[in-house]
Coordinates of C-alpha atoms in Angstrom, one line a residue:
Chain A
M1 CA -2.8 18.2 23.8
R2 CA 0.1 16.0 25.0
I3 CA -2.5 13.6 26.4
Y4 CA -4.3 13.5 23.2
T5 CA -1.0 12.7 21.2
L6 CA -0.1 10.0 23.7
A7 CA -3.5 8.5 23.3
V8 CA -3.1 8.4 19.5
Y9 CA 0.1 6.7 19.7
L10 CA -1.3 4.3 22.2
F11 CA -4.1 3.6 19.7
L12 CA -1.6 2.9 16.9
Y13 CA 0.6 0.7 19.0
I14 CA -1.8 -1.2 21.5
P15 CA -3.1 -3.4 18.8
I16 CA 0.4 -4.4 17.8
G17 CA 1.5 -4.9 21.5
I18 CA -1.7 -7.1 22.1
I19 CA -0.7 -9.3 19.2
V20 CA 3.0 -9.7 20.6
L21 CA 1.7 -10.2 24.2
F22 CA -0.7 -12.8 23.5
S23 CA 1.6 -14.8 21.3
F24 CA 3.5 -15.5 24.5
N25 CA 0.2 -16.4 26.2
A26 CA -0.2 -20.2 27.4
G27 CA -4.0 -19.7 27.3
R28 CA -6.1 -19.8 24.2
H29 CA -8.0 -16.4 24.6
A30 CA -7.4 -12.7 25.4
S31 CA -9.4 -13.1 28.5
D32 CA -7.5 -15.9 29.9
F33 CA -3.7 -15.1 30.4
H34 CA -2.2 -18.4 31.7
G35 CA 1.4 -17.0 31.9
F36 CA 4.5 -16.9 29.5
S37 CA 4.9 -19.7 27.0
I38 CA 6.5 -20.0 23.6
K39 CA 4.6 -23.0 22.8
W40 CA 2.6 -21.2 20.0
Y41 CA 5.9 -20.6 18.2
G42 CA 6.7 -24.2 18.3
T43 CA 3.3 -24.9 16.9
V44 CA 4.0 -22.5 14.0
L45 CA 7.4 -23.9 13.3
A46 CA 6.0 -27.4 13.3
N47 CA 3.1 -26.6 11.0
P48 CA 4.2 -27.6 7.4
F49 CA 1.5 -25.4 5.7
A50 CA 2.6 -22.3 7.6
M51 CA 6.4 -23.1 6.8
E52 CA 5.6 -23.7 3.2
A53 CA 3.6 -20.4 3.0
L54 CA 6.6 -18.7 4.6
A55 CA 9.1 -20.2 2.0
T56 CA 6.7 -19.1 -0.9
S57 CA 6.6 -15.5 0.7
L58 CA 10.3 -15.3 1.0
I59 CA 11.0 -16.4 -2.5
V60 CA 8.3 -14.0 -4.0
A61 CA 9.4 -11.1 -1.7
S62 CA 13.1 -11.5 -2.4
T63 CA 12.7 -11.9 -6.3
T64 CA 10.3 -9.0 -6.3
A65 CA 12.9 -6.7 -4.4
V66 CA 15.7 -7.7 -6.6
L67 CA 13.8 -7.1 -9.9
A68 CA 12.2 -3.8 -8.6
S69 CA 15.4 -2.2 -7.3
I70 CA 17.4 -3.0 -10.6
F71 CA 14.6 -2.1 -13.0
G72 CA 13.6 0.8 -11.0
T73 CA 17.1 2.3 -10.6
M74 CA 17.8 1.8 -14.5
A75 CA 14.6 3.6 -15.2
A76 CA 15.3 6.3 -12.7
L77 CA 18.7 7.0 -14.1
A78 CA 17.4 7.0 -17.7
L79 CA 14.2 9.2 -17.0
Q80 CA 16.4 12.3 -15.9
K81 CA 17.4 12.4 -19.7
V82 CA 14.0 12.0 -20.9
K83 CA 11.9 15.3 -21.5
G84 CA 8.7 16.7 -22.6
R85 CA 5.6 14.5 -23.6
I86 CA 7.3 11.0 -23.2
R87 CA 8.5 12.1 -19.7
A88 CA 4.8 13.1 -18.7
I89 CA 3.7 9.8 -20.1
Y90 CA 6.1 7.9 -17.7
D91 CA 5.4 10.0 -14.9
A92 CA 1.6 9.5 -15.2
A93 CA 2.1 5.7 -15.5
I94 CA 4.4 5.8 -12.3
Y95 CA 1.7 7.7 -10.3
I96 CA -1.1 5.5 -11.5
A97 CA 0.9 2.4 -10.6
I98 CA 1.4 3.8 -7.1
M99 CA -2.1 5.3 -6.5
I100 CA -4.3 2.6 -7.9
P101 CA -5.8 0.2 -5.3
G102 CA -4.3 -3.2 -4.9
I103 CA -7.7 -4.9 -5.6
V104 CA -8.0 -3.3 -9.0
I105 CA -4.5 -4.3 -10.0
G106 CA -5.3 -7.9 -8.6
I107 CA -8.5 -8.2 -10.6
A108 CA -7.1 -6.7 -13.9
T109 CA -4.0 -8.9 -13.7
L110 CA -5.9 -12.0 -13.1
I111 CA -8.2 -11.7 -16.0
A112 CA -5.6 -10.2 -18.5
L113 CA -3.2 -13.1 -17.6
V114 CA -5.8 -15.9 -17.6
T115 CA -7.0 -14.7 -21.0
A116 CA -3.4 -14.3 -22.4
F117 CA -2.7 -18.0 -21.2
K118 CA -5.7 -19.3 -22.8
F119 CA -4.4 -18.1 -26.0
L120 CA -0.7 -18.8 -25.6
N121 CA -1.0 -22.3 -24.2
P122 CA -2.2 -24.0 -27.4
V123 CA 0.1 -22.0 -29.3
L124 CA 3.1 -23.2 -27.2
E125 CA 1.8 -26.8 -27.4
N126 CA 1.8 -26.8 -31.3
F127 CA 5.0 -24.9 -31.8
W128 CA 7.2 -26.0 -29.0
P129 CA 10.3 -27.7 -30.5
G130 CA 10.2 -31.5 -29.4
F131 CA 13.9 -31.7 -28.5
L132 CA 13.1 -29.4 -25.6
G133 CA 10.7 -31.8 -23.9
D134 CA 7.0 -31.1 -23.1
A135 CA 5.7 -27.6 -23.9
P136 CA 5.3 -25.5 -20.7
H137 CA 1.9 -25.0 -19.5
L138 CA 1.5 -21.2 -18.4
N139 CA -0.5 -20.7 -15.3
M140 CA -1.0 -18.5 -12.4
G141 CA 1.5 -18.7 -9.5
Y142 CA 4.9 -17.4 -8.4
A143 CA 5.6 -15.8 -11.7
S144 CA 2.4 -13.9 -11.8
V145 CA 2.6 -12.8 -8.1
I146 CA 6.3 -11.7 -8.6
A147 CA 5.5 -9.9 -11.9
S148 CA 2.5 -7.9 -10.3
H149 CA 4.5 -7.0 -7.2
T150 CA 7.5 -5.8 -9.3
M151 CA 5.3 -3.5 -11.2
F152 CA 4.0 -1.6 -8.1
T153 CA 7.4 -1.7 -6.2
M154 CA 9.4 -0.8 -9.3
A155 CA 7.4 2.5 -9.5
L156 CA 8.2 3.1 -5.8
V157 CA 11.9 2.4 -6.5
I158 CA 11.8 4.9 -9.4
V159 CA 10.3 7.7 -7.1
I160 CA 12.7 7.1 -4.3
V161 CA 15.9 6.8 -6.4
R162 CA 14.8 9.9 -8.5
A163 CA 14.5 12.0 -5.5
R164 CA 18.0 11.0 -4.5
I165 CA 19.4 11.7 -7.9
S166 CA 17.8 15.2 -7.9
G167 CA 19.5 16.0 -4.7
M168 CA 22.9 14.7 -5.9
D169 CA 25.8 17.0 -6.7
R170 CA 26.1 17.5 -10.4
A171 CA 29.7 19.0 -10.0
L172 CA 31.1 15.6 -9.0
I173 CA 29.9 14.1 -12.4
E174 CA 31.2 16.9 -14.4
A175 CA 34.6 16.8 -12.4
S176 CA 34.8 13.0 -13.2
A177 CA 34.3 13.7 -16.9
D178 CA 36.9 16.5 -16.9
L179 CA 39.3 14.0 -15.4
Y180 CA 38.7 11.7 -18.5
A181 CA 36.8 9.0 -16.7
T182 CA 34.5 7.0 -19.0
P183 CA 30.8 7.3 -18.4
W184 CA 30.8 3.7 -17.1
R185 CA 33.5 4.5 -14.7
T186 CA 31.7 7.7 -13.6
F187 CA 28.7 5.7 -12.9
W188 CA 30.6 3.0 -10.9
Q189 CA 32.7 5.4 -8.8
V190 CA 30.6 8.7 -8.6
T191 CA 26.9 8.2 -9.2
L192 CA 26.2 4.6 -7.7
P193 CA 27.9 5.2 -4.5
Q194 CA 25.8 8.4 -4.0
I195 CA 22.4 6.8 -4.9
F196 CA 23.1 3.4 -3.2
P197 CA 21.4 4.2 0.0
A198 CA 18.1 5.2 -1.9
I199 CA 18.4 1.8 -3.9
L200 CA 18.8 -0.1 -0.7
A201 CA 15.9 1.6 0.9
G202 CA 13.9 1.1 -2.2
F203 CA 15.0 -2.7 -1.9
L204 CA 13.9 -3.1 1.6
L205 CA 10.5 -1.2 1.0
S206 CA 9.8 -3.4 -1.9
F207 CA 10.5 -6.6 0.0
T208 CA 8.3 -5.4 2.9
F209 CA 5.4 -4.6 0.5
S210 CA 5.6 -7.9 -1.2
F211 CA 6.0 -9.9 1.9
D212 CA 3.1 -8.0 3.5
D213 CA 0.8 -8.0 0.4
F214 CA -2.5 -9.9 0.7
I215 CA -4.9 -8.4 -1.9
I216 CA -2.9 -8.7 -5.1
A217 CA -1.6 -12.2 -4.2
F218 CA -5.4 -13.1 -3.4
F219 CA -6.2 -12.8 -7.0
V220 CA -3.0 -13.8 -8.8
A221 CA -1.4 -16.5 -6.9
G222 CA -3.2 -19.4 -8.4
T223 CA -2.7 -22.5 -6.2
E224 CA 0.4 -21.0 -4.4
T225 CA -0.1 -19.8 -0.8
T226 CA 1.7 -16.9 0.4
L227 CA 2.1 -16.2 4.1
P228 CA -0.7 -13.4 4.3
L229 CA -3.0 -15.8 2.3
Y230 CA -2.4 -18.5 4.8
V231 CA -3.1 -16.2 7.7
F232 CA -6.3 -14.9 6.0
S233 CA -7.5 -18.4 5.6
S234 CA -6.7 -19.3 9.1
I235 CA -8.4 -16.2 10.5
R236 CA -11.5 -17.3 8.4
R237 CA -11.3 -20.8 10.4
G238 CA -11.2 -19.1 13.6
V239 CA -8.9 -17.0 15.8
T240 CA -6.2 -19.0 17.2
P241 CA -3.1 -18.1 19.1
E242 CA -0.9 -19.5 16.5
I243 CA -2.0 -16.4 14.3
N244 CA -0.6 -14.2 17.1
A245 CA 2.9 -16.0 16.8
I246 CA 2.9 -15.7 12.9
G247 CA 1.7 -12.0 13.2
T248 CA 4.6 -11.3 15.8
M249 CA 7.2 -12.9 13.4
V250 CA 5.8 -11.0 10.4
L251 CA 5.8 -7.7 12.3
T252 CA 9.3 -8.3 13.5
V253 CA 10.6 -8.9 9.9
S254 CA 8.8 -5.8 8.5
L255 CA 9.7 -3.6 11.5
T256 CA 13.4 -4.4 11.1
L257 CA 13.5 -3.8 7.5
L258 CA 11.5 -0.5 7.8
I259 CA 13.5 1.0 10.4
T260 CA 16.6 0.2 8.4
A261 CA 15.1 1.7 5.3
Q262 CA 14.2 4.9 7.3
F263 CA 17.6 5.1 8.7
L264 CA 19.1 4.8 5.0
L265 CA 16.8 7.5 3.7
R266 CA 17.3 9.8 6.6
G267 CA 21.2 9.2 6.0
R268 CA 20.6 11.0 2.7
G269 CA 19.4 14.1 4.4
S270 CA 22.3 14.8 6.7
Q271 CA 24.7 13.8 3.9
S272 CA 23.6 16.2 1.3
S273 CA 23.6 19.0 3.9
T274 CA 27.2 18.4 4.7
Q275 CA 28.3 18.5 1.1
Chain B
M1 CA 26.7 10.7 -19.7
Y2 CA 24.8 7.9 -21.8
G3 CA 24.4 7.8 -25.5
S4 CA 20.7 8.0 -26.4
W5 CA 20.7 4.4 -27.3
A6 CA 21.9 3.3 -23.9
N7 CA 19.4 5.6 -22.2
R8 CA 16.6 3.9 -24.3
L9 CA 18.0 0.5 -23.3
L10 CA 17.8 1.4 -19.6
L11 CA 14.3 2.2 -20.0
V12 CA 13.3 -1.1 -21.6
P13 CA 12.6 -3.4 -18.5
A14 CA 10.5 -0.6 -16.8
T15 CA 8.6 0.2 -20.1
V16 CA 7.9 -3.4 -20.7
W17 CA 6.7 -4.1 -17.2
L18 CA 4.4 -1.0 -17.1
L19 CA 2.8 -1.8 -20.3
V20 CA 2.3 -5.6 -19.8
M21 CA 1.4 -5.4 -15.9
L22 CA -0.4 -2.2 -15.7
V23 CA -1.6 -0.5 -18.9
L24 CA -2.7 -3.9 -20.7
P25 CA -4.5 -5.3 -17.6
L26 CA -6.4 -2.1 -17.2
L27 CA -7.5 -2.0 -20.9
V28 CA -8.6 -5.6 -20.5
V29 CA -10.9 -4.5 -17.7
I30 CA -12.4 -1.9 -19.8
I31 CA -12.9 -4.1 -22.8
F32 CA -14.4 -6.9 -20.6
S33 CA -16.8 -4.6 -18.9
F34 CA -18.6 -4.3 -22.4
G35 CA -18.7 -8.0 -22.8
E36 CA -21.1 -10.7 -21.6
R37 CA -20.7 -13.5 -19.1
G38 CA -19.9 -16.9 -20.4
T39 CA -22.1 -19.9 -19.6
A40 CA -19.5 -21.3 -17.2
G41 CA -18.4 -18.1 -16.0
G42 CA -15.5 -16.1 -17.6
Y43 CA -16.1 -13.7 -20.4
V44 CA -17.6 -13.8 -23.9
P45 CA -16.8 -10.9 -26.3
A46 CA -19.7 -8.6 -27.0
F47 CA -20.5 -4.8 -27.0
T48 CA -23.1 -4.2 -24.8
L49 CA -23.8 -1.7 -22.0
E50 CA -25.8 -4.4 -20.0
Q51 CA -23.3 -4.8 -17.3
Y52 CA -23.4 -1.1 -16.4
A53 CA -27.1 -0.9 -16.6
N54 CA -27.1 -3.7 -14.1
L55 CA -24.9 -2.1 -11.6
S56 CA -27.8 -1.6 -9.2
A57 CA -27.8 -5.4 -8.4
R58 CA -24.7 -4.5 -6.2
F59 CA -26.5 -1.4 -4.7
T60 CA -25.8 -2.3 -1.1
A61 CA -22.0 -2.7 -1.7
F62 CA -22.0 0.8 -3.4
K63 CA -24.1 2.4 -0.8
N64 CA -22.0 1.0 2.2
T65 CA -18.8 2.1 0.2
L66 CA -20.2 5.6 -0.4
L67 CA -21.4 6.0 3.0
L68 CA -18.7 4.4 5.0
A69 CA -15.6 5.7 2.9
P70 CA -16.5 9.3 3.4
T71 CA -17.3 8.7 7.0
G72 CA -14.2 6.9 7.6
T73 CA -12.2 9.7 5.9
F74 CA -13.7 12.4 8.0
L75 CA -13.2 10.4 11.2
C76 CA -9.6 9.9 10.2
L77 CA -9.3 13.7 9.7
L78 CA -10.8 14.3 13.0
V79 CA -8.3 12.1 14.9
A80 CA -5.3 13.2 12.6
Y81 CA -5.7 17.0 12.6
P82 CA -4.7 17.7 16.1
L83 CA -2.0 15.2 16.1
A84 CA -0.5 16.7 13.0
Y85 CA -0.8 20.2 14.7
F86 CA 0.9 19.0 17.7
L87 CA 3.9 17.6 15.9
A88 CA 4.1 20.6 13.4
V89 CA 3.7 23.4 15.9
K90 CA 4.4 22.2 19.5
V91 CA 6.8 19.4 19.4
H92 CA 10.6 20.1 20.0
P93 CA 12.4 19.5 16.6
K94 CA 14.7 17.1 18.3
W95 CA 11.7 14.7 18.7
K96 CA 9.9 15.5 15.4
T97 CA 11.6 12.8 13.1
L98 CA 11.2 10.0 15.7
L99 CA 7.5 10.7 16.3
L100 CA 6.9 11.1 12.4
V101 CA 8.7 7.8 11.7
M102 CA 6.5 6.2 14.6
I103 CA 3.6 7.3 12.6
I104 CA 4.6 5.9 9.3
V105 CA 6.1 2.5 10.4
P106 CA 2.8 0.8 11.3
F107 CA 1.5 1.8 7.9
W108 CA 4.0 -0.2 6.3
T109 CA 3.5 -3.3 8.3
S110 CA 1.0 -5.9 7.5
I111 CA -2.4 -4.5 7.3
L112 CA -3.7 -8.0 7.5
I113 CA -2.1 -8.7 10.8
R114 CA -3.0 -5.2 12.1
T115 CA -6.7 -5.7 11.3
Y116 CA -6.6 -9.2 12.8
A117 CA -5.3 -7.5 16.1
W118 CA -8.8 -5.7 16.2
I119 CA -10.6 -9.0 15.6
F120 CA -8.9 -10.2 18.7
I121 CA -9.6 -6.7 20.5
L122 CA -13.3 -6.4 19.5
G123 CA -14.2 -10.0 19.4
G124 CA -16.4 -11.7 22.1
Q125 CA -13.3 -12.7 24.1
G126 CA -11.8 -9.3 24.1
L127 CA -13.1 -5.8 24.9
P128 CA -16.7 -6.8 25.4
K129 CA -15.7 -9.5 27.9
V130 CA -13.5 -6.8 29.8
L131 CA -16.4 -4.4 29.8
G132 CA -18.6 -7.3 31.1
F133 CA -16.3 -7.5 34.2
L134 CA -16.8 -3.7 34.6
G135 CA -20.5 -4.4 34.7
I136 CA -21.3 -3.2 31.2
E137 CA -22.9 -6.2 29.6
G138 CA -24.0 -7.0 26.1
V139 CA -21.7 -4.8 24.2
R140 CA -21.4 -6.1 20.7
L141 CA -18.5 -4.7 18.6
I142 CA -17.3 -7.2 16.1
N143 CA -19.2 -7.4 12.7
T144 CA -20.7 -3.9 13.2
P145 CA -20.1 -0.7 11.1
T146 CA -18.5 0.6 14.1
A147 CA -15.9 -2.0 14.1
V148 CA -15.3 -1.4 10.4
L149 CA -14.9 2.4 11.1
I150 CA -12.4 1.7 13.9
G151 CA -10.4 -0.5 11.7
I152 CA -10.4 2.2 9.0
V153 CA -9.3 5.0 11.2
Y154 CA -6.5 2.8 12.6
A155 CA -5.3 1.6 9.2
Y156 CA -5.4 5.0 7.4
L157 CA -4.5 7.4 10.1
P158 CA -0.8 7.7 9.0
L159 CA -1.8 8.6 5.4
M160 CA -4.0 11.5 6.8
V161 CA -1.4 12.9 9.4
F162 CA 1.3 13.3 7.0
P163 CA 0.0 15.7 4.4
V164 CA -1.7 17.8 7.0
Y165 CA 1.6 17.8 9.1
V166 CA 3.4 19.0 5.9
S167 CA 1.0 21.7 5.3
L168 CA 1.1 23.0 8.9
E169 CA 4.9 22.7 9.1
K170 CA 5.3 25.1 6.2
L171 CA 3.1 27.6 7.9
D172 CA 4.9 30.9 8.4
K173 CA 4.7 31.4 12.3
R174 CA 5.0 35.3 11.8
L175 CA 1.4 35.1 10.4
L176 CA 0.2 34.1 13.8
E177 CA 2.2 36.8 15.6
A178 CA 0.7 39.3 13.2
A179 CA -2.8 37.9 14.1
S180 CA -2.1 38.3 17.8
D181 CA -0.6 41.6 17.3
L182 CA -3.9 42.8 15.5
G183 CA -5.8 41.6 18.6
S184 CA -6.9 38.2 17.5
S185 CA -7.4 35.5 20.3
P186 CA -5.5 32.3 19.7
I187 CA -8.8 30.5 18.7
E188 CA -9.5 33.3 16.2
A189 CA -5.9 33.1 14.8
F190 CA -6.4 29.4 14.5
R191 CA -9.7 29.8 12.7
N192 CA -8.6 32.7 10.4
V193 CA -5.0 31.8 9.8
T194 CA -3.9 28.2 10.5
L195 CA -7.0 26.4 9.3
P196 CA -7.3 28.0 6.0
L197 CA -3.6 27.6 5.2
S198 CA -3.9 23.9 6.0
I199 CA -6.8 23.2 3.8
P200 CA -4.4 21.9 1.0
G201 CA -2.8 19.3 3.2
V202 CA -6.3 18.4 4.5
A203 CA -7.6 18.0 1.0
T204 CA -4.7 15.8 0.0
G205 CA -5.0 13.5 3.0
C206 CA -8.7 13.2 2.5
M207 CA -8.3 12.4 -1.3
L208 CA -5.5 9.8 -0.4
V209 CA -7.6 8.1 2.2
F210 CA -10.9 8.3 0.2
I211 CA -9.3 6.8 -2.8
L212 CA -7.8 3.7 -1.1
L213 CA -11.0 3.2 1.1
M214 CA -13.1 2.9 -2.0
G215 CA -10.9 -0.3 -2.8
E216 CA -10.9 -1.7 0.6
F217 CA -11.6 -5.4 1.0
L218 CA -9.8 -6.7 4.2
I219 CA -11.3 -4.4 6.9
P220 CA -15.0 -5.0 6.0
A221 CA -14.2 -8.6 5.4
L222 CA -12.7 -9.2 8.7
L223 CA -14.3 -6.7 11.0
G224 CA -17.7 -6.5 9.2
G225 CA -18.3 -10.2 9.2
G226 CA -20.0 -10.3 5.8
K227 CA -22.7 -7.8 7.2
V228 CA -20.9 -4.6 6.2
F229 CA -20.1 -5.1 2.6
F230 CA -18.0 -2.9 0.4
I231 CA -17.4 -2.8 -3.4
G232 CA -14.0 -4.6 -2.7
N233 CA -15.8 -7.4 -1.2
A234 CA -18.4 -7.5 -4.1
L235 CA -15.4 -7.7 -6.5
V236 CA -13.9 -10.5 -4.6
D237 CA -17.1 -12.5 -4.8
L238 CA -17.6 -11.7 -8.5
F239 CA -14.1 -12.6 -9.6
L240 CA -13.2 -15.4 -7.3
Q241 CA -16.5 -17.1 -6.5
S242 CA -19.3 -16.4 -9.2
R243 CA -16.7 -15.9 -11.8
N244 CA -18.8 -13.2 -13.6
W245 CA -16.0 -11.4 -15.3
A246 CA -17.8 -8.8 -17.5
Y247 CA -20.0 -7.6 -14.8
G248 CA -17.2 -7.6 -12.3
S249 CA -15.1 -5.5 -14.8
A250 CA -17.9 -3.1 -15.0
V251 CA -18.1 -2.8 -11.2
A252 CA -14.3 -2.3 -11.2
A253 CA -14.4 0.2 -13.9
T254 CA -17.0 2.2 -12.1
L255 CA -14.8 2.2 -9.0
V256 CA -12.0 3.5 -11.0
I257 CA -14.2 6.1 -12.4
I258 CA -15.4 7.4 -8.9
M259 CA -11.6 7.5 -8.0
L260 CA -10.8 9.5 -11.1
V261 CA -13.6 12.0 -10.6
T262 CA -12.3 12.4 -6.9
V263 CA -8.8 13.1 -8.2
S264 CA -10.0 15.6 -10.7
I265 CA -12.2 17.4 -8.3
Y266 CA -9.1 17.6 -5.9
M267 CA -6.9 18.8 -8.7
K268 CA -9.4 21.5 -9.8
L269 CA -10.0 22.8 -6.2
V270 CA -6.7 22.5 -4.6
V271 CA -3.8 22.1 -7.1
R272 CA -5.0 25.0 -9.2
N273 CA -5.8 27.3 -6.2
Q274 CA -2.3 26.9 -5.0
Q275 CA -0.7 28.2 -8.2

């Protein structure tokens, strides 16, 4: 039993280990290990396409994480007051957003936005006030990737923050009201500090999801290239040690954020048990 | 805490986002699936069932998906169950959290990079070459259904372990003691007590893995080498290469219908039985 468990953990972690190991391999292939070298990292850092894709991914992921954690927290706070049918509709939409495969979201968003833009662009051109310069031309790109990622990750933040709210001590809010604090002040001094770890965990998970997402961006990124899109097209051109170096960097980023998020969400458990 | 108008205001961004980026795009897919293909690709409004009648044109993709998705789900279960059992019943509580976090963390890191690791391992310069040194010649792994199944088990294992673990963790240990007091052998006790009580977790895990596998694109694309073709790969081809939006929408809608049927069977069998 123990041996079996160990074997499964090895199965989960060996591929990750191999990527990391061979990113430091001076040779080109898995079968020729030529000793330790960081030259592939140098190649990646000197590659303008990889660096541009990295910049795009960082912009998309940070914007997504900010939007998702603000809108998600707002919705989670508001939804505790919503009851009955309307609440059931929101819950259904949130679960559909989380459960539906990325590929369906990608396709649906692509055709919906391209169609909408086809109608909106002539309208914009005709009615755009001239003193504002040329009319903007709506197209797939940063905004569509961010909008799509925000939809999914916002649903995730709602679920995480809502779980934290339901574990919160109601008496504190009542006490705050009894002491004549305004609702706004109660929010800043009582509610927010209590739900903050959950918001931060939601932020980190949103960033990780957006940074790692391939399939949605594949459909809605237009001419932009995020890092996963760049890696995918590199793999299509052939396996190179450069991809190992990018992979190691990507894994390091996600692992750091994930472990921080886990730590924050676990802190929740121990905190509420001491209250 | 908040006046009703403030509460509504808090819900505005989430509502707009879910409407524009989730509900509207899904409606567009349904509408487009009854349309026709434009001469230069895209979509022409119409009301016809032609696209649905033509679904068999992508028979291989449906066949592969409906064959490999259940097989992959079952293999996931086979690997996950003993592990979940070990974690829930045998592991010292002190180690539980760490071991669980170690299962969930890979799931949140880039699926693209983790699948790429298997190209590296299963490819000609990887495992087959190592086996060659050991005297086992001519093993071909990459671009076979076996490679796709390995990739599937690797990617979706965490999603199966968790629900099974939760159902086994809840299990009342006194039931097992009672079974042994009444003369059951450990194997009989497992078969008559543990296994039936873990069925809800097993069903939840199978549903989650199966639904996500139905929309899988990356694993067959990278490890199946164009030979093992899923519905997801057909969708990418239909929307990004041949630009046949009407037919693609019908394929996507069918995919969603299969998933909805799976969820409703799950609801009928499991959720209702639990109440």
